[in-house]
């Protein structure tokens, strides 16, 4: 068996392996989706490795590129995302071999760490390969006034997404504020926000953008309830907090949701509950000194948005 990096011409065969292993349920396995995630990413092209047997792709492992920053130090990171082994070759340790080879390449290239939020089935495998479990992500849940609840499916669709260029000064100020807080954050840009929320073929986001304010989120359906998940919320220091409440109330009424969720309680939050309700964040160092590793394995040092962490 040979393990090597993939080329773009092999995307159709890569998708065949993903479909054979995972089916179509987890995501739309099309070339346009693959290119969005692994080629068009403003942080750079993904590190994609293939397991080859007799000129046939039998395994795939993708590390999506990401950036994190603390102070003025920028870290080259990966999100461990798409992986699959063809059903005819499962149980032969191909996932582990691909992952360890990806880590080896990343180490030689000077990349710093890998992070992901694995499910209960895949997490044990990551831990055996040296990943560390940090914590469940913190989420704030705010109930919506019951007079705005709707349980009928006959409400305005959440597929209408509008995007206009975000206030560039807002993004610059946002990054500067987090640099000064000395916490780990994903630096934002207009290109990133457009790629992540407007051009995303896997999720239809409701985007609100105006001077001093940007919000992107989506309706998340549960068995009997609707949630509006705020994936990204950026606002200037002088933005009137009453207007944020107004925007959230507008969203709640528009989609008839029962509650709204976002990363952390803010001054505008009102009544709600905060706790470690999100998925488990795991972490694997590649090229980090001991001080950075110790800092990055404590959730309190991560200033993340839910959009930085949620699967897509």
PDB file of C-alpha atoms in Angstrom:
ATOM      1  CA  UNK A   1       0.000   0.000   0.000  1.00  0.00           C
ATOM      2  CA  UNK A   2       1.240   3.480  -0.931  1.00  0.00           C
ATOM      3  CA  UNK A   3       0.375   6.679   0.921  1.00  0.00           C
ATOM      4  CA  UNK A   4       0.778   9.967  -0.935  1.00  0.00           C
ATOM      5  CA  UNK A   5      -0.731  13.410  -1.355  1.00  0.00           C
ATOM      6  CA  UNK A   6      -3.757  13.788  -3.618  1.00  0.00           C
ATOM      7  CA  UNK A   7      -4.051  15.830  -6.797  1.00  0.00           C
ATOM      8  CA  UNK A   8      -7.096  17.766  -7.966  1.00  0.00           C
ATOM      9  CA  UNK A   9      -7.633  15.409 -10.897  1.00  0.00           C
ATOM     10  CA  UNK A  10      -8.348  12.625  -8.385  1.00  0.00           C
ATOM     11  CA  UNK A  11     -11.326  14.398  -6.786  1.00  0.00           C
ATOM     12  CA  UNK A  12     -13.971  12.237  -8.563  1.00  0.00           C
ATOM     13  CA  UNK A  13     -12.369   9.016  -7.317  1.00  0.00           C
ATOM     14  CA  UNK A  14     -11.930  10.508  -3.825  1.00  0.00           C
ATOM     15  CA  UNK A  15     -15.659  11.250  -3.768  1.00  0.00           C
ATOM     16  CA  UNK A  16     -16.425   7.688  -4.847  1.00  0.00           C
ATOM     17  CA  UNK A  17     -14.547   6.395  -1.786  1.00  0.00           C
ATOM     18  CA  UNK A  18     -16.346   8.836   0.519  1.00  0.00           C
ATOM     19  CA  UNK A  19     -19.732   7.811  -0.870  1.00  0.00           C
ATOM     20  CA  UNK A  20     -18.902   4.099  -0.607  1.00  0.00           C
ATOM     21  CA  UNK A  21     -17.780   4.498   3.004  1.00  0.00           C
ATOM     22  CA  UNK A  22     -20.165   7.111   4.388  1.00  0.00           C
ATOM     23  CA  UNK A  23     -23.100   7.355   2.000  1.00  0.00           C
ATOM     24  CA  UNK A  24     -24.675  10.706   1.164  1.00  0.00           C
ATOM     25  CA  UNK A  25     -26.222  11.330   4.572  1.00  0.00           C
ATOM     26  CA  UNK A  26     -23.403  13.217   6.293  1.00  0.00           C
ATOM     27  CA  UNK A  27     -22.941  15.830   3.547  1.00  0.00           C
ATOM     28  CA  UNK A  28     -23.337  16.435  -0.158  1.00  0.00           C
ATOM     29  CA  UNK A  29     -20.362  14.677  -1.712  1.00  0.00           C
ATOM     30  CA  UNK A  30     -19.953  16.651  -4.910  1.00  0.00           C
ATOM     31  CA  UNK A  31     -16.893  18.134  -6.562  1.00  0.00           C
ATOM     32  CA  UNK A  32     -18.151  21.685  -5.950  1.00  0.00           C
ATOM     33  CA  UNK A  33     -18.484  20.995  -2.208  1.00  0.00           C
ATOM     34  CA  UNK A  34     -15.031  19.384  -2.074  1.00  0.00           C
ATOM     35  CA  UNK A  35     -13.490  22.343  -3.882  1.00  0.00           C
ATOM     36  CA  UNK A  36     -15.235  24.790  -1.553  1.00  0.00           C
ATOM     37  CA  UNK A  37     -13.838  23.073   1.534  1.00  0.00           C
ATOM     38  CA  UNK A  38     -10.412  21.984   0.418  1.00  0.00           C
ATOM     39  CA  UNK A  39      -9.316  24.248  -2.441  1.00  0.00           C
ATOM     40  CA  UNK A  40     -11.154  27.599  -2.157  1.00  0.00           C
ATOM     41  CA  UNK A  41     -10.443  27.955   1.580  1.00  0.00           C
ATOM     42  CA  UNK A  42      -8.807  31.408   2.122  1.00  0.00           C
ATOM     43  CA  UNK A  43      -6.424  29.812   4.647  1.00  0.00           C
ATOM     44  CA  UNK A  44      -5.006  27.610   1.888  1.00  0.00           C
ATOM     45  CA  UNK A  45      -5.526  24.225   0.256  1.00  0.00           C
ATOM     46  CA  UNK A  46      -6.088  21.252   2.517  1.00  0.00           C
ATOM     47  CA  UNK A  47      -3.514  18.559   3.131  1.00  0.00           C
ATOM     48  CA  UNK A  48      -5.197  15.534   1.529  1.00  0.00           C
ATOM     49  CA  UNK A  49      -3.586  12.092   1.680  1.00  0.00           C
ATOM     50  CA  UNK A  50      -4.594   8.943  -0.166  1.00  0.00           C
ATOM     51  CA  UNK A  51      -4.012   5.271   0.492  1.00  0.00           C
ATOM     52  CA  UNK A  52      -3.419   3.475  -2.819  1.00  0.00           C
ATOM     53  CA  UNK A  53      -3.585  -0.244  -3.513  1.00  0.00           C
ATOM     54  CA  UNK A  54      -3.087  -1.613  -7.041  1.00  0.00           C
ATOM     55  CA  UNK A  55      -3.667   1.840  -8.558  1.00  0.00           C
ATOM     56  CA  UNK A  56      -6.950   2.188  -6.655  1.00  0.00           C
ATOM     57  CA  UNK A  57      -7.773   4.749  -3.952  1.00  0.00           C
ATOM     58  CA  UNK A  58      -8.837   2.833  -0.863  1.00  0.00           C
ATOM     59  CA  UNK A  59      -8.515   5.534   1.813  1.00  0.00           C
ATOM     60  CA  UNK A  60      -8.788   9.317   2.158  1.00  0.00           C
ATOM     61  CA  UNK A  61      -7.660  11.681   4.943  1.00  0.00           C
ATOM     62  CA  UNK A  62      -8.149  15.474   4.737  1.00  0.00           C
ATOM     63  CA  UNK A  63      -6.726  18.124   7.052  1.00  0.00           C
ATOM     64  CA  UNK A  64      -8.433  21.464   6.348  1.00  0.00           C
ATOM     65  CA  UNK A  65      -6.151  24.457   6.821  1.00  0.00           C
ATOM     66  CA  UNK A  66      -7.007  27.017   9.487  1.00  0.00           C
ATOM     67  CA  UNK A  67      -5.399  29.966  11.234  1.00  0.00           C
ATOM     68  CA  UNK A  68      -5.328  30.840  14.910  1.00  0.00           C
ATOM     69  CA  UNK A  69      -3.616  33.797  16.506  1.00  0.00           C
ATOM     70  CA  UNK A  70      -2.604  34.870  19.990  1.00  0.00           C
ATOM     71  CA  UNK A  71      -1.132  38.316  20.415  1.00  0.00           C
ATOM     72  CA  UNK A  72       0.866  38.910  17.238  1.00  0.00           C
ATOM     73  CA  UNK A  73       1.790  35.239  16.828  1.00  0.00           C
ATOM     74  CA  UNK A  74      -0.094  33.458  14.024  1.00  0.00           C
ATOM     75  CA  UNK A  75      -0.318  29.670  14.058  1.00  0.00           C
ATOM     76  CA  UNK A  76      -0.763  27.409  11.040  1.00  0.00           C
ATOM     77  CA  UNK A  77      -3.353  24.850  12.094  1.00  0.00           C
ATOM     78  CA  UNK A  78      -5.471  22.078  10.626  1.00  0.00           C
ATOM     79  CA  UNK A  79      -9.014  20.888  11.200  1.00  0.00           C
ATOM     80  CA  UNK A  80      -9.168  17.096  10.997  1.00  0.00           C
ATOM     81  CA  UNK A  81     -12.239  16.647   8.816  1.00  0.00           C
ATOM     82  CA  UNK A  82     -13.097  14.319   5.915  1.00  0.00           C
ATOM     83  CA  UNK A  83     -11.793  10.771   6.220  1.00  0.00           C
ATOM     84  CA  UNK A  84     -12.934   7.475   4.768  1.00  0.00           C
ATOM     85  CA  UNK A  85     -11.772   3.925   4.072  1.00  0.00           C
ATOM     86  CA  UNK A  86     -13.413   1.905   1.323  1.00  0.00           C
ATOM     87  CA  UNK A  87     -15.607  -0.851   2.869  1.00  0.00           C
ATOM     88  CA  UNK A  88     -13.525  -3.553   1.158  1.00  0.00           C
ATOM     89  CA  UNK A  89     -10.431  -2.452   3.101  1.00  0.00           C
ATOM     90  CA  UNK A  90     -11.761  -1.446   6.518  1.00  0.00           C
ATOM     91  CA  UNK A  91     -10.215  -2.905   9.662  1.00  0.00           C
ATOM     92  CA  UNK A  92      -6.655  -2.701   8.312  1.00  0.00           C
ATOM     93  CA  UNK A  93      -5.547   0.414  10.185  1.00  0.00           C
ATOM     94  CA  UNK A  94      -5.665   2.664   7.114  1.00  0.00           C
ATOM     95  CA  UNK A  95      -7.206   5.610   8.997  1.00  0.00           C
ATOM     96  CA  UNK A  96      -4.366   5.553  11.520  1.00  0.00           C
ATOM     97  CA  UNK A  97      -1.655   5.226   8.865  1.00  0.00           C
ATOM     98  CA  UNK A  98      -3.073   8.142   6.861  1.00  0.00           C
ATOM     99  CA  UNK A  99      -3.432  10.343   9.935  1.00  0.00           C
ATOM    100  CA  UNK A 100       0.086   9.662  11.231  1.00  0.00           C
ATOM    101  CA  UNK A 101       1.527  10.338   7.775  1.00  0.00           C
ATOM    102  CA  UNK A 102      -0.389  13.637   7.607  1.00  0.00           C
ATOM    103  CA  UNK A 103       1.059  14.613  10.995  1.00  0.00           C
ATOM    104  CA  UNK A 104       4.541  13.738   9.778  1.00  0.00           C
ATOM    105  CA  UNK A 105       4.177  15.923   6.680  1.00  0.00           C
ATOM    106  CA  UNK A 106       2.721  18.782   8.741  1.00  0.00           C
ATOM    107  CA  UNK A 107       5.621  18.577  11.199  1.00  0.00           C
ATOM    108  CA  UNK A 108       8.178  18.779   8.390  1.00  0.00           C
ATOM    109  CA  UNK A 109       6.295  21.748   6.884  1.00  0.00           C
ATOM    110  CA  UNK A 110       6.396  23.657  10.176  1.00  0.00           C
ATOM    111  CA  UNK A 111       2.657  23.592  10.917  1.00  0.00           C
ATOM    112  CA  UNK A 112       1.708  24.005  14.561  1.00  0.00           C
ATOM    113  CA  UNK A 113      -1.327  21.953  15.641  1.00  0.00           C
ATOM    114  CA  UNK A 114      -4.519  20.087  14.711  1.00  0.00           C
ATOM    115  CA  UNK A 115      -7.924  20.615  16.313  1.00  0.00           C
ATOM    116  CA  UNK A 116     -11.311  18.997  15.807  1.00  0.00           C
ATOM    117  CA  UNK A 117     -14.564  18.044  17.520  1.00  0.00           C
ATOM    118  CA  UNK A 118     -14.831  14.270  16.952  1.00  0.00           C
ATOM    119  CA  UNK A 119     -17.905  12.223  17.704  1.00  0.00           C
ATOM    120  CA  UNK A 120     -17.960   9.464  20.308  1.00  0.00           C
ATOM    121  CA  UNK A 121     -17.018   6.826  17.712  1.00  0.00           C
ATOM    122  CA  UNK A 122     -13.903   8.515  16.352  1.00  0.00           C
ATOM    123  CA  UNK A 123     -12.642  10.231  19.518  1.00  0.00           C
ATOM    124  CA  UNK A 124     -10.994   7.108  21.057  1.00  0.00           C
ATOM    125  CA  UNK A 125      -8.925   6.626  17.903  1.00  0.00           C
ATOM    126  CA  UNK A 126      -7.686  10.207  18.029  1.00  0.00           C
ATOM    127  CA  UNK A 127      -6.790   9.940  21.716  1.00  0.00           C
ATOM    128  CA  UNK A 128      -4.718   6.805  21.003  1.00  0.00           C
ATOM    129  CA  UNK A 129      -2.753   8.821  18.422  1.00  0.00           C
ATOM    130  CA  UNK A 130      -1.869  11.527  20.919  1.00  0.00           C
ATOM    131  CA  UNK A 131      -4.784  13.959  20.712  1.00  0.00           C
ATOM    132  CA  UNK A 132      -5.754  15.640  23.991  1.00  0.00           C
ATOM    133  CA  UNK A 133      -9.333  16.183  25.095  1.00  0.00           C
ATOM    134  CA  UNK A 134      -9.761  19.811  26.135  1.00  0.00           C
ATOM    135  CA  UNK A 135     -13.415  20.307  27.078  1.00  0.00           C
ATOM    136  CA  UNK A 136     -16.939  20.521  25.789  1.00  0.00           C
ATOM    137  CA  UNK A 137     -17.469  23.886  24.115  1.00  0.00           C
ATOM    138  CA  UNK A 138     -19.364  26.546  26.031  1.00  0.00           C
ATOM    139  CA  UNK A 139     -22.706  27.633  24.600  1.00  0.00           C
ATOM    140  CA  UNK A 140     -25.190  30.228  25.857  1.00  0.00           C
ATOM    141  CA  UNK A 141     -28.873  29.402  25.354  1.00  0.00           C
ATOM    142  CA  UNK A 142     -31.413  32.211  25.396  1.00  0.00           C
ATOM    143  CA  UNK A 143     -35.157  31.371  25.346  1.00  0.00           C
ATOM    144  CA  UNK A 144     -37.456  33.290  23.036  1.00  0.00           C
ATOM    145  CA  UNK A 145     -40.705  34.890  24.185  1.00  0.00           C
ATOM    146  CA  UNK A 146     -43.378  32.188  23.634  1.00  0.00           C
ATOM    147  CA  UNK A 147     -45.620  34.620  21.704  1.00  0.00           C
ATOM    148  CA  UNK A 148     -43.123  34.343  18.827  1.00  0.00           C
ATOM    149  CA  UNK A 149     -42.953  30.541  18.766  1.00  0.00           C
ATOM    150  CA  UNK A 150     -44.129  28.730  15.650  1.00  0.00           C
ATOM    151  CA  UNK A 151     -44.260  24.985  15.234  1.00  0.00           C
ATOM    152  CA  UNK A 152     -45.615  24.893  11.691  1.00  0.00           C
ATOM    153  CA  UNK A 153     -43.215  24.217   8.818  1.00  0.00           C
ATOM    154  CA  UNK A 154     -45.022  26.921   6.865  1.00  0.00           C
ATOM    155  CA  UNK A 155     -42.736  29.813   7.825  1.00  0.00           C
ATOM    156  CA  UNK A 156     -40.266  31.889   5.889  1.00  0.00           C
ATOM    157  CA  UNK A 157     -37.441  29.771   4.545  1.00  0.00           C
ATOM    158  CA  UNK A 158     -33.947  30.215   5.978  1.00  0.00           C
ATOM    159  CA  UNK A 159     -32.418  29.704   2.527  1.00  0.00           C
ATOM    160  CA  UNK A 160     -32.583  33.413   1.643  1.00  0.00           C
ATOM    161  CA  UNK A 161     -29.083  34.636   2.233  1.00  0.00           C
ATOM    162  CA  UNK A 162     -27.873  38.146   1.477  1.00  0.00           C
ATOM    163  CA  UNK A 163     -24.324  39.357   1.745  1.00  0.00           C
ATOM    164  CA  UNK A 164     -22.853  42.789   1.354  1.00  0.00           C
ATOM    165  CA  UNK A 165     -19.298  43.777   2.077  1.00  0.00           C
ATOM    166  CA  UNK A 166     -18.754  43.989   5.792  1.00  0.00           C
ATOM    167  CA  UNK A 167     -17.481  47.172   7.369  1.00  0.00           C
ATOM    168  CA  UNK A 168     -13.730  46.645   6.894  1.00  0.00           C
ATOM    169  CA  UNK A 169     -12.934  48.859   9.879  1.00  0.00           C
ATOM    170  CA  UNK A 170     -15.116  46.613  12.030  1.00  0.00           C
ATOM    171  CA  UNK A 171     -13.050  43.552  11.070  1.00  0.00           C
ATOM    172  CA  UNK A 172      -9.783  45.388  11.672  1.00  0.00           C
ATOM    173  CA  UNK A 173     -10.974  46.574  15.087  1.00  0.00           C
ATOM    174  CA  UNK A 174     -12.237  43.081  15.957  1.00  0.00           C
ATOM    175  CA  UNK A 175      -8.840  41.532  15.238  1.00  0.00           C
ATOM    176  CA  UNK A 176      -7.020  44.300  17.121  1.00  0.00           C
ATOM    177  CA  UNK A 177      -9.242  43.868  20.184  1.00  0.00           C
ATOM    178  CA  UNK A 178      -8.539  40.143  20.348  1.00  0.00           C
ATOM    179  CA  UNK A 179      -4.813  40.653  19.811  1.00  0.00           C
ATOM    180  CA  UNK A 180      -4.812  42.841  22.904  1.00  0.00           C
ATOM    181  CA  UNK A 181      -6.763  40.262  24.925  1.00  0.00           C
ATOM    182  CA  UNK A 182      -3.966  37.705  24.422  1.00  0.00           C
ATOM    183  CA  UNK A 183      -6.372  34.845  23.709  1.00  0.00           C
ATOM    184  CA  UNK A 184      -6.394  32.352  20.860  1.00  0.00           C
ATOM    185  CA  UNK A 185      -8.698  33.491  18.033  1.00  0.00           C
ATOM    186  CA  UNK A 186      -9.248  32.980  14.321  1.00  0.00           C
ATOM    187  CA  UNK A 187      -8.325  36.229  12.525  1.00  0.00           C
ATOM    188  CA  UNK A 188     -11.237  37.337  10.357  1.00  0.00           C
ATOM    189  CA  UNK A 189     -11.254  39.032   6.945  1.00  0.00           C
ATOM    190  CA  UNK A 190     -13.874  39.971   4.357  1.00  0.00           C
ATOM    191  CA  UNK A 191     -12.718  37.057   2.216  1.00  0.00           C
ATOM    192  CA  UNK A 192     -13.062  34.609   5.081  1.00  0.00           C
ATOM    193  CA  UNK A 193     -16.564  35.754   6.059  1.00  0.00           C
ATOM    194  CA  UNK A 194     -17.766  35.563   2.473  1.00  0.00           C
ATOM    195  CA  UNK A 195     -16.274  32.084   1.986  1.00  0.00           C
ATOM    196  CA  UNK A 196     -17.406  30.728   5.331  1.00  0.00           C
ATOM    197  CA  UNK A 197     -20.982  32.040   5.389  1.00  0.00           C
ATOM    198  CA  UNK A 198     -22.121  33.383   2.021  1.00  0.00           C
ATOM    199  CA  UNK A 199     -20.550  30.859  -0.362  1.00  0.00           C
ATOM    200  CA  UNK A 200     -21.032  27.816   1.867  1.00  0.00           C
ATOM    201  CA  UNK A 201     -22.967  25.152  -0.109  1.00  0.00           C
ATOM    202  CA  UNK A 202     -23.483  22.969   2.967  1.00  0.00           C
ATOM    203  CA  UNK A 203     -25.516  25.383   5.100  1.00  0.00           C
ATOM    204  CA  UNK A 204     -27.776  28.328   4.280  1.00  0.00           C
ATOM    205  CA  UNK A 205     -26.874  31.185   6.597  1.00  0.00           C
ATOM    206  CA  UNK A 206     -28.905  34.238   7.490  1.00  0.00           C
ATOM    207  CA  UNK A 207     -26.467  37.136   7.303  1.00  0.00           C
ATOM    208  CA  UNK A 208     -27.038  40.577   8.783  1.00  0.00           C
ATOM    209  CA  UNK A 209     -24.400  43.181   8.032  1.00  0.00           C
ATOM    210  CA  UNK A 210     -24.285  46.908   8.665  1.00  0.00           C
ATOM    211  CA  UNK A 211     -21.857  49.500   9.896  1.00  0.00           C
ATOM    212  CA  UNK A 212     -20.370  48.271  13.167  1.00  0.00           C
ATOM    213  CA  UNK A 213     -22.226  44.934  13.120  1.00  0.00           C
ATOM    214  CA  UNK A 214     -22.029  41.490  11.478  1.00  0.00           C
ATOM    215  CA  UNK A 215     -23.994  38.359  12.307  1.00  0.00           C
ATOM    216  CA  UNK A 216     -24.277  35.001  10.560  1.00  0.00           C
ATOM    217  CA  UNK A 217     -26.395  32.096  11.761  1.00  0.00           C
ATOM    218  CA  UNK A 218     -28.881  29.429  10.749  1.00  0.00           C
ATOM    219  CA  UNK A 219     -31.986  27.594  11.895  1.00  0.00           C
ATOM    220  CA  UNK A 220     -31.175  24.286  13.555  1.00  0.00           C
ATOM    221  CA  UNK A 221     -34.147  21.927  13.768  1.00  0.00           C
ATOM    222  CA  UNK A 222     -34.649  19.580  16.696  1.00  0.00           C
ATOM    223  CA  UNK A 223     -37.401  17.013  17.129  1.00  0.00           C
ATOM    224  CA  UNK A 224     -40.058  19.440  18.335  1.00  0.00           C
ATOM    225  CA  UNK A 225     -38.156  22.731  18.563  1.00  0.00           C
ATOM    226  CA  UNK A 226     -36.288  25.250  16.452  1.00  0.00           C
ATOM    227  CA  UNK A 227     -33.038  26.903  17.465  1.00  0.00           C
ATOM    228  CA  UNK A 228     -31.327  29.838  15.827  1.00  0.00           C
ATOM    229  CA  UNK A 229     -27.594  29.166  16.091  1.00  0.00           C
ATOM    230  CA  UNK A 230     -25.475  32.340  15.929  1.00  0.00           C
ATOM    231  CA  UNK A 231     -22.270  31.142  14.275  1.00  0.00           C
ATOM    232  CA  UNK A 232     -20.569  34.524  14.066  1.00  0.00           C
ATOM    233  CA  UNK A 233     -21.280  37.757  15.913  1.00  0.00           C
ATOM    234  CA  UNK A 234     -18.971  40.754  15.527  1.00  0.00           C
ATOM    235  CA  UNK A 235     -19.846  44.249  16.695  1.00  0.00           C
ATOM    236  CA  UNK A 236     -17.942  47.429  17.445  1.00  0.00           C
ATOM    237  CA  UNK A 237     -17.400  48.751  20.954  1.00  0.00           C
ATOM    238  CA  UNK A 238     -19.759  51.665  20.352  1.00  0.00           C
ATOM    239  CA  UNK A 239     -22.533  49.651  18.694  1.00  0.00           C
ATOM    240  CA  UNK A 240     -25.767  50.094  20.649  1.00  0.00           C
ATOM    241  CA  UNK A 241     -26.446  46.833  22.483  1.00  0.00           C
ATOM    242  CA  UNK A 242     -30.184  47.516  22.217  1.00  0.00           C
ATOM    243  CA  UNK A 243     -29.832  47.119  18.453  1.00  0.00           C
ATOM    244  CA  UNK A 244     -28.309  43.666  18.906  1.00  0.00           C
ATOM    245  CA  UNK A 245     -31.327  42.630  20.967  1.00  0.00           C
ATOM    246  CA  UNK A 246     -33.506  44.078  18.218  1.00  0.00           C
ATOM    247  CA  UNK A 247     -31.735  42.038  15.525  1.00  0.00           C
ATOM    248  CA  UNK A 248     -32.004  38.839  17.562  1.00  0.00           C
ATOM    249  CA  UNK A 249     -35.691  39.449  18.228  1.00  0.00           C
ATOM    250  CA  UNK A 250     -36.201  40.030  14.496  1.00  0.00           C
ATOM    251  CA  UNK A 251     -34.557  36.673  13.751  1.00  0.00           C
ATOM    252  CA  UNK A 252     -36.629  34.920  16.415  1.00  0.00           C
ATOM    253  CA  UNK A 253     -39.909  36.248  14.997  1.00  0.00           C
ATOM    254  CA  UNK A 254     -38.889  35.613  11.394  1.00  0.00           C
ATOM    255  CA  UNK A 255     -38.184  31.921  11.935  1.00  0.00           C
ATOM    256  CA  UNK A 256     -40.458  31.170  14.867  1.00  0.00           C
ATOM    257  CA  UNK A 257     -37.656  29.646  16.929  1.00  0.00           C
ATOM    258  CA  UNK A 258     -37.981  28.662  20.561  1.00  0.00           C
ATOM    259  CA  UNK A 259     -34.427  29.594  21.585  1.00  0.00           C
ATOM    260  CA  UNK A 260     -31.265  31.276  20.340  1.00  0.00           C
ATOM    261  CA  UNK A 261     -27.745  30.018  21.002  1.00  0.00           C
ATOM    262  CA  UNK A 262     -24.333  31.604  20.721  1.00  0.00           C
ATOM    263  CA  UNK A 263     -20.853  31.254  22.141  1.00  0.00           C
ATOM    264  CA  UNK A 264     -20.911  33.247  25.329  1.00  0.00           C
ATOM    265  CA  UNK A 265     -23.249  35.517  27.300  1.00  0.00           C
ATOM    266  CA  UNK A 266     -22.852  39.200  26.492  1.00  0.00           C
ATOM    267  CA  UNK A 267     -24.244  42.316  28.127  1.00  0.00           C
ATOM    268  CA  UNK A 268     -27.244  42.168  25.782  1.00  0.00           C
ATOM    269  CA  UNK A 269     -28.033  38.514  26.558  1.00  0.00           C
ATOM    270  CA  UNK A 270     -30.740  38.804  29.189  1.00  0.00           C
ATOM    271  CA  UNK A 271     -32.214  35.640  30.685  1.00  0.00           C
ATOM    272  CA  UNK A 272     -30.565  32.384  29.642  1.00  0.00           C
ATOM    273  CA  UNK A 273     -28.258  29.588  30.690  1.00  0.00           C
ATOM    274  CA  UNK A 274     -24.582  29.057  29.946  1.00  0.00           C
ATOM    275  CA  UNK A 275     -22.720  25.772  30.097  1.00  0.00           C
ATOM    276  CA  UNK A 276     -20.524  23.235  28.347  1.00  0.00           C
ATOM    277  CA  UNK A 277     -23.283  22.028  26.049  1.00  0.00           C
ATOM    278  CA  UNK A 278     -21.283  21.861  22.820  1.00  0.00           C
ATOM    279  CA  UNK A 279     -19.164  19.113  21.248  1.00  0.00           C
ATOM    280  CA  UNK A 280     -15.822  18.092  22.750  1.00  0.00           C
ATOM    281  CA  UNK A 281     -12.797  20.004  21.474  1.00  0.00           C
ATOM    282  CA  UNK A 282      -9.682  17.900  20.954  1.00  0.00           C
ATOM    283  CA  UNK A 283      -6.164  19.033  20.142  1.00  0.00           C
ATOM    284  CA  UNK A 284      -2.891  17.593  18.824  1.00  0.00           C
ATOM    285  CA  UNK A 285       0.337  19.571  18.918  1.00  0.00           C
ATOM    286  CA  UNK A 286       2.718  19.367  15.972  1.00  0.00           C
ATOM    287  CA  UNK A 287       5.305  22.120  16.337  1.00  0.00           C
ATOM    288  CA  UNK A 288       4.655  23.884  19.640  1.00  0.00           C
ATOM    289  CA  UNK A 289       6.753  24.627  22.677  1.00  0.00           C
ATOM    290  CA  UNK A 290       5.596  23.465  26.099  1.00  0.00           C
ATOM    291  CA  UNK A 291       4.229  26.877  27.131  1.00  0.00           C
ATOM    292  CA  UNK A 292       2.019  27.133  24.035  1.00  0.00           C
ATOM    293  CA  UNK A 293       0.841  23.550  24.385  1.00  0.00           C
ATOM    294  CA  UNK A 294      -0.142  24.088  28.009  1.00  0.00           C
ATOM    295  CA  UNK A 295      -1.978  27.303  27.105  1.00  0.00           C
ATOM    296  CA  UNK A 296      -3.833  25.809  24.139  1.00  0.00           C
ATOM    297  CA  UNK A 297      -5.105  22.801  26.075  1.00  0.00           C
ATOM    298  CA  UNK A 298      -7.192  25.027  28.372  1.00  0.00           C
ATOM    299  CA  UNK A 299     -10.545  26.109  26.943  1.00  0.00           C
ATOM    300  CA  UNK A 300     -10.426  29.452  28.777  1.00  0.00           C
ATOM    301  CA  UNK A 301      -7.639  30.560  26.424  1.00  0.00           C
ATOM    302  CA  UNK A 302      -9.704  29.980  23.257  1.00  0.00           C
ATOM    303  CA  UNK A 303     -11.708  33.003  22.090  1.00  0.00           C
ATOM    304  CA  UNK A 304     -13.700  31.108  19.452  1.00  0.00           C
ATOM    305  CA  UNK A 305     -16.980  31.681  17.670  1.00  0.00           C
ATOM    306  CA  UNK A 306     -19.255  28.701  17.093  1.00  0.00           C
ATOM    307  CA  UNK A 307     -18.510  29.124  13.389  1.00  0.00           C
ATOM    308  CA  UNK A 308     -14.828  28.458  14.096  1.00  0.00           C
ATOM    309  CA  UNK A 309     -15.705  25.070  15.568  1.00  0.00           C
ATOM    310  CA  UNK A 310     -18.878  23.705  13.990  1.00  0.00           C
ATOM    311  CA  UNK A 311     -18.590  21.021  11.342  1.00  0.00           C
ATOM    312  CA  UNK A 312     -19.271  21.935   7.745  1.00  0.00           C
TER     313      UNK A 312
END
